[in-house]
Tab-separated table of N, CA and C and ligand atoms in Angstrom:
chain	number	residue	atom	x	y	z
A	1	MET	N	-6.182	-10.065	7.957
A	1	MET	CA	-6.185	-9.017	6.839
A	1	MET	C	-4.879	-9.352	5.780
A	2	LYS	N	-5.049	-8.996	4.709
A	2	LYS	CA	-3.939	-9.116	3.826
A	2	LYS	C	-3.655	-7.877	3.136
A	3	ILE	N	-2.520	-7.582	2.985
A	3	ILE	CA	-2.094	-6.171	2.399
A	3	ILE	C	-1.161	-6.545	1.179
A	4	SER	N	-1.441	-6.060	-0.008
A	4	SER	CA	-0.525	-6.574	-1.196
A	4	SER	C	-0.131	-5.215	-1.976
A	5	GLY	N	1.009	-5.494	-2.747
A	5	GLY	CA	1.534	-4.443	-3.733
A	5	GLY	C	2.546	-4.985	-4.491
A	6	GLY	N	3.002	-3.962	-5.209
A	6	GLY	CA	4.185	-4.568	-6.178
A	6	GLY	C	4.642	-3.273	-6.986
A	7	CYS	N	5.588	-3.621	-7.932
A	7	CYS	CA	6.338	-2.561	-8.679
A	7	CYS	C	5.390	-2.155	-9.798
A	8	LEU	N	5.936	-1.087	-10.552
A	8	LEU	CA	5.110	-0.478	-11.683
A	8	LEU	C	4.876	-1.639	-12.662
A	9	CYS	N	5.859	-2.311	-13.006
A	9	CYS	CA	5.795	-3.216	-14.296
A	9	CYS	C	4.990	-4.654	-13.940
A	10	GLY	N	5.022	-5.046	-12.432
A	10	GLY	CA	4.167	-6.057	-11.974
A	10	GLY	C	5.240	-7.351	-11.955
A	11	ALA	N	6.371	-7.140	-12.270
A	11	ALA	CA	7.364	-8.349	-12.005
A	11	ALA	C	7.505	-8.684	-10.690
A	12	VAL	N	7.576	-7.731	-9.641
A	12	VAL	CA	7.763	-7.999	-8.268
A	12	VAL	C	6.462	-7.677	-7.607
A	13	ARG	N	5.847	-8.680	-6.817
A	13	ARG	CA	4.744	-8.596	-5.931
A	13	ARG	C	5.113	-8.774	-4.414
A	14	TYR	N	4.421	-8.422	-3.460
A	14	TYR	CA	4.531	-8.746	-2.106
A	14	TYR	C	3.199	-8.805	-1.362
A	15	GLU	N	3.156	-9.268	-0.242
A	15	GLU	CA	1.949	-9.268	0.565
A	15	GLU	C	2.477	-9.469	1.988
A	16	SER	N	1.358	-8.811	2.848
A	16	SER	CA	1.692	-8.927	4.204
A	16	SER	C	0.281	-9.587	4.809
A	17	SER	N	0.564	-10.459	5.792
A	17	SER	CA	-0.661	-10.890	6.482
A	17	SER	C	-0.979	-10.074	7.661
A	18	ALA	N	-0.336	-9.023	7.897
A	18	ALA	CA	-0.609	-8.134	9.098
A	18	ALA	C	-0.513	-6.667	8.676
A	19	PRO	N	-1.241	-5.823	9.242
A	19	PRO	CA	-1.023	-4.364	9.052
A	19	PRO	C	0.144	-3.851	9.327
A	20	PRO	N	0.560	-2.640	8.821
A	20	PRO	CA	1.860	-2.148	9.171
A	20	PRO	C	1.997	-1.906	10.762
A	21	ILE	N	3.128	-1.740	11.294
A	21	ILE	CA	3.334	-1.368	12.842
A	21	ILE	C	3.208	-0.013	12.751
A	22	VAL	N	3.951	0.652	11.869
A	22	VAL	CA	3.827	2.267	11.906
A	22	VAL	C	4.223	2.731	10.596
A	23	THR	N	3.782	3.920	10.066
A	23	THR	CA	3.976	4.550	8.779
A	23	THR	C	4.723	5.966	8.911
A	24	ARG	N	5.729	6.256	8.346
A	24	ARG	CA	6.352	7.492	8.576
A	24	ARG	C	6.682	8.107	7.066
A	25	ALA	N	6.583	9.357	6.978
A	25	ALA	CA	7.022	10.197	5.954
A	25	ALA	C	8.378	10.528	6.333
A	26	CYS	N	9.420	10.370	5.321
A	26	CYS	CA	10.844	10.684	5.658
A	26	CYS	C	11.369	11.544	4.533
A	27	TRP	N	11.974	12.693	5.016
A	27	TRP	CA	12.716	13.580	4.085
A	27	TRP	C	14.362	13.538	4.327
A	28	CYS	N	14.783	12.523	4.530
A	28	CYS	CA	16.193	12.479	4.541
A	28	CYS	C	16.737	12.528	3.222
A	29	ARG	N	17.997	12.967	3.006
A	29	ARG	CA	18.422	13.157	1.697
A	29	ARG	C	18.376	11.934	0.594
A	30	VAL	N	18.632	10.767	1.232
A	30	VAL	CA	18.505	9.604	0.427
A	30	VAL	C	16.964	9.469	-0.197
A	31	CYS	N	16.080	9.765	0.791
A	31	CYS	CA	14.707	9.525	0.301
A	31	CYS	C	14.320	10.583	-0.670
A	32	GLN	N	14.988	11.604	-0.810
A	32	GLN	CA	14.760	12.677	-1.898
A	32	GLN	C	15.188	12.143	-3.166
A	33	PHE	N	16.230	11.478	-3.170
A	33	PHE	CA	16.558	10.680	-4.469
A	33	PHE	C	15.536	9.754	-4.964
A	34	ILE	N	15.142	8.776	-4.013
A	34	ILE	CA	14.203	7.851	-4.254
A	34	ILE	C	12.878	8.508	-4.626
A	35	GLY	N	12.542	9.485	-3.961
A	35	GLY	CA	11.182	10.047	-4.116
A	35	GLY	C	11.260	11.273	-5.313
A	36	ALA	N	12.227	11.297	-6.068
A	36	ALA	CA	12.227	12.235	-7.255
A	36	ALA	C	12.195	13.609	-6.868
A	37	GLY	N	12.563	14.191	-5.705
A	37	GLY	CA	12.449	15.303	-5.121
A	37	GLY	C	11.414	15.579	-3.931
A	38	SER	N	10.581	14.740	-3.776
A	38	SER	CA	9.698	14.802	-2.635
A	38	SER	C	10.462	13.646	-1.658
A	39	GLY	N	10.023	13.574	-0.370
A	39	GLY	CA	10.426	12.474	0.399
A	39	GLY	C	9.715	11.132	0.073
A	40	THR	N	9.869	10.316	1.053
A	40	THR	CA	9.207	8.977	0.829
A	40	THR	C	8.175	8.775	1.970
A	41	VAL	N	7.280	7.878	1.785
A	41	VAL	CA	6.439	7.319	2.830
A	41	VAL	C	6.736	5.854	3.056
A	42	ASN	N	6.995	5.385	4.159
A	42	ASN	CA	7.320	4.112	4.326
A	42	ASN	C	6.574	3.404	5.447
A	43	ALA	N	6.061	2.278	5.151
A	43	ALA	CA	5.254	1.537	6.120
A	43	ALA	C	6.142	0.365	6.533
A	44	CYS	N	6.067	0.285	7.985
A	44	CYS	CA	7.125	-0.790	8.648
A	44	CYS	C	6.097	-1.992	8.782
A	45	PHE	N	6.601	-3.160	8.332
A	45	PHE	CA	6.003	-4.403	8.478
A	45	PHE	C	6.831	-5.485	9.191
A	46	ARG	N	6.352	-6.445	9.905
A	46	ARG	CA	7.271	-7.367	10.330
A	46	ARG	C	7.662	-8.467	9.278
A	47	THR	N	8.844	-8.757	9.157
A	47	THR	CA	9.436	-9.671	8.270
A	47	THR	C	8.586	-11.015	8.188
A	48	GLU	N	8.339	-11.514	9.292
A	48	GLU	CA	7.668	-12.623	9.580
A	48	GLU	C	6.277	-12.726	8.919
A	49	SER	N	5.698	-11.578	8.634
A	49	SER	CA	4.396	-11.629	8.044
A	49	SER	C	4.449	-11.140	6.528
A	50	PHE	N	5.625	-10.962	6.024
A	50	PHE	CA	5.808	-10.304	4.804
A	50	PHE	C	6.268	-11.352	3.752
A	51	THR	N	5.696	-11.506	2.579
A	51	THR	CA	6.133	-12.357	1.485
A	51	THR	C	6.328	-11.755	0.329
A	52	ARG	N	7.592	-12.018	-0.377
A	52	ARG	CA	7.827	-11.497	-1.701
A	52	ARG	C	7.955	-12.480	-2.847
A	53	HIS	N	7.570	-11.895	-4.050
A	53	HIS	CA	7.536	-12.773	-5.349
A	53	HIS	C	8.435	-12.001	-6.303
A	54	GLY	N	9.357	-12.583	-6.947
A	54	GLY	CA	10.043	-11.929	-8.149
A	54	GLY	C	11.360	-11.364	-7.693
A	55	GLU	N	12.154	-11.093	-8.648
A	55	GLU	CA	13.572	-10.826	-8.364
A	55	GLU	C	13.688	-9.337	-8.089
A	56	THR	N	14.581	-8.927	-7.110
A	56	THR	CA	14.862	-7.491	-6.858
A	56	THR	C	16.348	-7.285	-6.860
A	57	ARG	N	16.839	-6.039	-7.201
A	57	ARG	CA	18.116	-5.851	-6.939
A	57	ARG	C	18.145	-4.879	-5.720
A	58	ASP	N	19.445	-4.804	-5.158
A	58	ASP	CA	19.778	-4.164	-3.970
A	58	ASP	C	20.709	-3.106	-4.011
A	59	TYR	N	20.398	-2.023	-3.584
A	59	TYR	CA	21.429	-0.790	-3.497
A	59	TYR	C	21.549	-0.698	-1.875
A	60	ALA	N	22.889	-1.130	-1.543
A	60	ALA	CA	23.219	-1.126	-0.126
A	60	ALA	C	23.991	0.313	0.282
A	61	GLY	N	23.828	0.776	1.463
A	61	GLY	CA	24.535	1.921	1.761
A	61	GLY	C	24.059	2.296	3.269
A	62	ARG	N	24.922	3.161	3.576
A	62	ARG	CA	24.635	3.908	5.055
A	62	ARG	C	23.473	4.936	4.889
A	63	ALA	N	22.569	4.942	5.812
A	63	ALA	CA	21.551	5.865	5.933
A	63	ALA	C	22.094	6.984	6.763
A	64	ASP	N	21.433	8.033	6.783
A	64	ASP	CA	21.818	9.261	7.615
A	64	ASP	C	21.787	8.925	9.137
A	65	SER	N	20.919	7.857	9.425
A	65	SER	CA	20.793	7.478	10.666
A	65	SER	C	22.095	6.759	11.257
A	66	GLY	N	23.050	6.162	10.141
A	66	GLY	CA	24.115	5.329	10.457
A	66	GLY	C	23.877	3.966	10.283
A	67	ASN	N	22.651	3.458	9.900
A	67	ASN	CA	22.311	1.949	9.643
A	67	ASN	C	22.736	1.583	8.286
A	68	LEU	N	23.184	0.461	8.191
A	68	LEU	CA	23.503	-0.044	6.746
A	68	LEU	C	22.064	-0.491	6.265
A	69	MET	N	21.631	0.149	5.118
A	69	MET	CA	20.321	-0.217	4.510
A	69	MET	C	20.678	-1.022	3.328
A	70	HIS	N	19.647	-1.815	3.080
A	70	HIS	CA	19.542	-2.571	1.703
A	70	HIS	C	18.120	-2.050	1.098
A	71	ARG	N	18.502	-1.130	-0.083
A	71	ARG	CA	17.135	-0.782	-0.653
A	71	ARG	C	16.875	-1.512	-1.949
A	72	ARG	N	15.730	-2.088	-1.985
A	72	ARG	CA	15.386	-3.276	-2.994
A	72	ARG	C	14.556	-2.475	-3.913
A	73	PHE	N	14.979	-2.912	-5.252
A	73	PHE	CA	14.064	-2.206	-6.422
A	73	PHE	C	14.028	-3.276	-7.456
A	74	CYS	N	13.071	-3.061	-8.316
A	74	CYS	CA	12.715	-3.880	-9.436
A	74	CYS	C	13.806	-3.602	-10.556
A	75	PRO	N	14.421	-4.620	-11.032
A	75	PRO	CA	15.650	-4.502	-12.178
A	75	PRO	C	14.954	-4.142	-13.378
A	76	THR	N	13.781	-4.255	-13.678
A	76	THR	CA	13.095	-3.973	-14.862
A	76	THR	C	12.459	-2.537	-14.961
A	77	CYS	N	11.822	-2.176	-13.969
A	77	CYS	CA	11.156	-0.904	-14.104
A	77	CYS	C	11.787	0.101	-13.090
A	78	GLY	N	12.662	-0.405	-12.240
A	78	GLY	CA	13.308	0.601	-11.342
A	78	GLY	C	12.560	1.092	-10.058
A	79	THR	N	11.368	0.640	-9.972
A	79	THR	CA	10.541	1.058	-8.794
A	79	THR	C	11.189	0.618	-7.465
A	80	HIS	N	11.400	1.380	-6.460
A	80	HIS	CA	11.912	1.198	-5.150
A	80	HIS	C	10.756	0.598	-4.325
A	81	LEU	N	10.868	-0.577	-3.931
A	81	LEU	CA	9.877	-1.458	-3.341
A	81	LEU	C	9.931	-1.301	-1.722
A	82	TYR	N	10.974	-1.641	-1.219
A	82	TYR	CA	11.269	-1.622	0.210
A	82	TYR	C	12.719	-1.592	0.589
A	83	SER	N	13.101	-1.242	1.813
A	83	SER	CA	14.318	-1.317	2.341
A	83	SER	C	14.451	-2.190	3.690
A	84	GLU	N	15.572	-2.536	3.913
A	84	GLU	CA	15.747	-3.386	5.284
A	84	GLU	C	16.965	-2.876	5.929
A	85	ALA	N	17.027	-2.715	7.186
A	85	ALA	CA	18.221	-2.402	7.969
A	85	ALA	C	18.939	-3.580	8.574
A	86	GLU	N	20.208	-3.759	8.263
A	86	GLU	CA	21.010	-4.705	8.821
A	86	GLU	C	20.829	-5.062	10.249
A	87	SER	N	20.537	-3.821	11.070
A	87	SER	CA	20.578	-3.873	12.557
A	87	SER	C	19.105	-4.359	13.020
A	88	ARG	N	18.206	-4.260	12.074
A	88	ARG	CA	16.681	-4.632	12.438
A	88	ARG	C	16.207	-5.638	11.373
A	89	PRO	N	16.699	-6.999	11.305
A	89	PRO	CA	16.190	-8.014	10.405
A	89	PRO	C	14.792	-8.158	10.431
A	90	HIS	N	14.240	-8.025	11.644
A	90	HIS	CA	12.844	-8.442	11.676
A	90	HIS	C	11.720	-7.549	11.075
A	91	LEU	N	12.433	-6.444	10.543
A	91	LEU	CA	11.355	-5.349	10.089
A	91	LEU	C	11.821	-5.058	8.554
A	92	VAL	N	10.765	-4.832	7.835
A	92	VAL	CA	10.853	-4.312	6.372
A	92	VAL	C	10.050	-2.992	6.195
A	93	PHE	N	10.717	-2.089	5.417
A	93	PHE	CA	10.117	-0.781	5.275
A	93	PHE	C	9.742	-0.591	3.886
A	94	VAL	N	8.232	-0.764	3.644
A	94	VAL	CA	7.750	-0.623	2.387
A	94	VAL	C	7.532	0.600	1.881
A	95	ARG	N	7.989	1.000	0.562
A	95	ARG	CA	7.439	2.304	-0.005
A	95	ARG	C	5.870	2.199	-0.295
A	96	VAL	N	5.279	3.170	0.452
A	96	VAL	CA	3.825	3.142	0.406
A	96	VAL	C	3.093	3.328	-0.893
A	97	GLY	N	3.944	3.940	-1.713
A	97	GLY	CA	3.304	4.132	-3.230
A	97	GLY	C	3.167	2.876	-4.013
A	98	THR	N	3.883	1.811	-3.550
A	98	THR	CA	3.625	0.469	-4.287
A	98	THR	C	2.572	-0.275	-3.749
A	99	LEU	N	2.018	0.112	-2.701
A	99	LEU	CA	0.700	-0.713	-2.010
A	99	LEU	C	-0.400	-0.508	-3.262
A	100	ASP	N	-1.127	-1.768	-3.267
A	100	ASP	CA	-2.190	-1.797	-4.185
A	100	ASP	C	-3.109	-0.717	-3.639
A	101	ASP	N	-3.355	-0.313	-2.384
A	101	ASP	CA	-4.168	0.456	-1.819
A	101	ASP	C	-3.377	1.370	-0.847
A	102	PRO	N	-2.827	2.517	-1.285
A	102	PRO	CA	-2.084	3.300	-0.488
A	102	PRO	C	-2.651	3.968	0.723
A	103	ASN	N	-4.106	3.868	0.687
A	103	ASN	CA	-4.946	4.475	1.800
A	103	ASN	C	-4.698	3.534	3.029
A	104	LEU	N	-4.228	2.373	2.637
A	104	LEU	CA	-4.136	1.375	4.124
A	104	LEU	C	-2.823	1.801	4.985
A	105	ALA	N	-2.008	2.730	4.550
A	105	ALA	CA	-0.982	3.189	5.383
A	105	ALA	C	-0.877	4.506	5.648
A	106	VAL	N	-1.243	5.051	6.720
A	106	VAL	CA	-1.423	6.513	7.119
A	106	VAL	C	-0.252	6.906	7.884
A	107	PRO	N	0.392	7.997	7.331
A	107	PRO	CA	1.522	8.419	8.161
A	107	PRO	C	1.281	8.894	9.613
A	108	ALA	N	2.166	8.442	10.615
A	108	ALA	CA	2.052	8.971	11.921
A	108	ALA	C	2.746	10.010	12.332
A	109	MET	N	3.923	10.204	11.501
A	109	MET	CA	4.918	11.453	11.765
A	109	MET	C	5.680	11.692	10.549
A	110	THR	N	6.303	12.803	10.543
A	110	THR	CA	7.290	13.194	9.413
A	110	THR	C	8.733	13.165	10.056
A	111	ILE	N	9.720	12.453	9.579
A	111	ILE	CA	11.000	12.497	10.114
A	111	ILE	C	12.053	13.165	9.136
A	112	TRP	N	13.070	13.360	9.622
A	112	TRP	CA	14.246	13.921	8.989
A	112	TRP	C	13.844	15.295	8.337
A	113	THR	N	12.944	16.168	8.994
A	113	THR	CA	12.553	17.402	8.514
A	113	THR	C	13.684	18.525	8.393
A	114	SER	N	14.734	18.116	9.088
A	114	SER	CA	15.986	19.019	8.984
A	114	SER	C	16.615	18.929	7.652
A	115	GLN	N	16.371	17.859	6.971
A	115	GLN	CA	16.998	17.742	5.562
A	115	GLN	C	16.035	18.259	4.506
A	116	ALA	N	14.708	18.489	4.687
A	116	ALA	CA	13.833	18.782	3.684
A	116	ALA	C	14.164	20.262	3.024
A	117	PRO	N	13.852	20.416	1.817
A	117	PRO	CA	13.988	21.753	1.335
A	117	PRO	C	12.985	22.716	1.708
A	118	GLU	N	13.178	24.041	1.410
A	118	GLU	CA	12.400	25.045	2.082
A	118	GLU	C	10.872	24.924	1.573
A	119	TRP	N	10.781	24.510	0.234
A	119	TRP	CA	9.629	24.428	-0.390
A	119	TRP	C	8.774	23.104	0.026
A	120	ALA	N	9.234	22.243	0.757
A	120	ALA	CA	8.661	20.923	0.953
A	120	ALA	C	7.203	21.031	1.621
A	121	CYS	N	6.337	20.323	1.204
A	121	CYS	CA	4.967	20.171	1.734
A	121	CYS	C	4.795	19.243	2.928
A	122	ILE	N	5.018	19.804	4.061
A	122	ILE	CA	4.921	18.858	5.235
A	122	ILE	C	3.641	18.995	6.065
A	123	SER	N	3.051	18.131	6.437
A	123	SER	CA	1.659	18.011	6.995
A	123	SER	C	1.826	18.786	8.365
A	124	GLU	N	0.856	19.807	8.440
A	124	GLU	CA	0.716	20.460	9.794
A	124	GLU	C	0.005	19.535	10.760
A	125	HIS	N	-0.420	18.432	10.466
A	125	HIS	CA	-1.131	17.847	11.398
A	125	HIS	C	-0.332	16.671	12.088
A	126	LEU	N	0.767	16.480	11.548
A	126	LEU	CA	1.513	15.229	12.008
A	126	LEU	C	2.784	15.826	12.830
A	127	PRO	N	3.198	14.958	13.810
A	127	PRO	CA	4.448	15.347	14.668
A	127	PRO	C	5.638	15.295	13.609
A	128	ARG	N	6.640	16.273	13.829
A	128	ARG	CA	7.876	16.324	13.177
A	128	ARG	C	8.944	15.947	13.999
A	129	VAL	N	9.825	15.234	13.543
A	129	VAL	CA	11.177	14.952	14.139
A	129	VAL	C	12.240	15.405	13.215
A	130	GLU	N	13.231	15.998	13.829
A	130	GLU	CA	14.189	16.671	12.795
A	130	GLU	C	15.229	15.650	12.243
A	131	GLN	N	15.412	14.424	12.967
A	131	GLN	CA	16.304	13.584	12.597
A	131	GLN	C	15.456	12.180	12.567
A	132	GLN	N	16.518	11.194	13.082
A	132	GLN	CA	15.869	9.904	13.190
A	132	GLN	C	15.113	9.682	14.544
A	133	PRO	N	13.880	9.323	14.562
A	133	PRO	CA	13.245	8.876	15.840
A	133	PRO	C	13.641	7.503	16.469
A	134	PRO	N	13.241	7.289	17.459
A	134	PRO	CA	13.644	6.035	18.064
A	134	PRO	C	13.003	4.785	17.252
A	135	PRO	N	13.711	3.581	17.189
A	135	PRO	CA	13.097	2.451	16.374
A	135	PRO	C	11.639	2.282	16.681
A	136	ALA	N	10.930	1.687	15.589
A	136	ALA	CA	9.422	1.550	15.776
A	136	ALA	C	9.331	0.376	16.761
A	137	ALA	N	9.929	-0.620	16.649
A	137	ALA	CA	9.646	-1.949	17.500
A	137	ALA	C	10.773	-2.961	17.422
B	201	ZN	ZN1	9.005	-3.648	-12.091
B	202	ZN	ZN1	14.430	8.577	4.406
């Protein structure tokens, strides 16, 4: 199977030859900046099955989990595409809104709910974790 996606302007494209390992909705404070007020939804792929085309820029910084994260975005349209944790180089965390078909990644849990605002719409049907859950794989 092949999953593809890219940024709003089309300058950056990516594809994965394997389905995501896990998908999570995240309400950490950083994701609220990237998600423009909402959280983000991130599908975790293995780096070995993931191919990218086009230039990205990187905003590096510490996540609330303590991990040093590289957050990659399109320098033309500003779309955040994926992030990578230095401690877990075999994984890439793709912003699900950039998939050509976002239905291919279904969240399995909501994380960092302790950081969500009171009005956040958080699924009743998914497990909630107040902070960072154990690593995906
Ligand atoms: Zn773009
Ligand atoms: Zn987050």
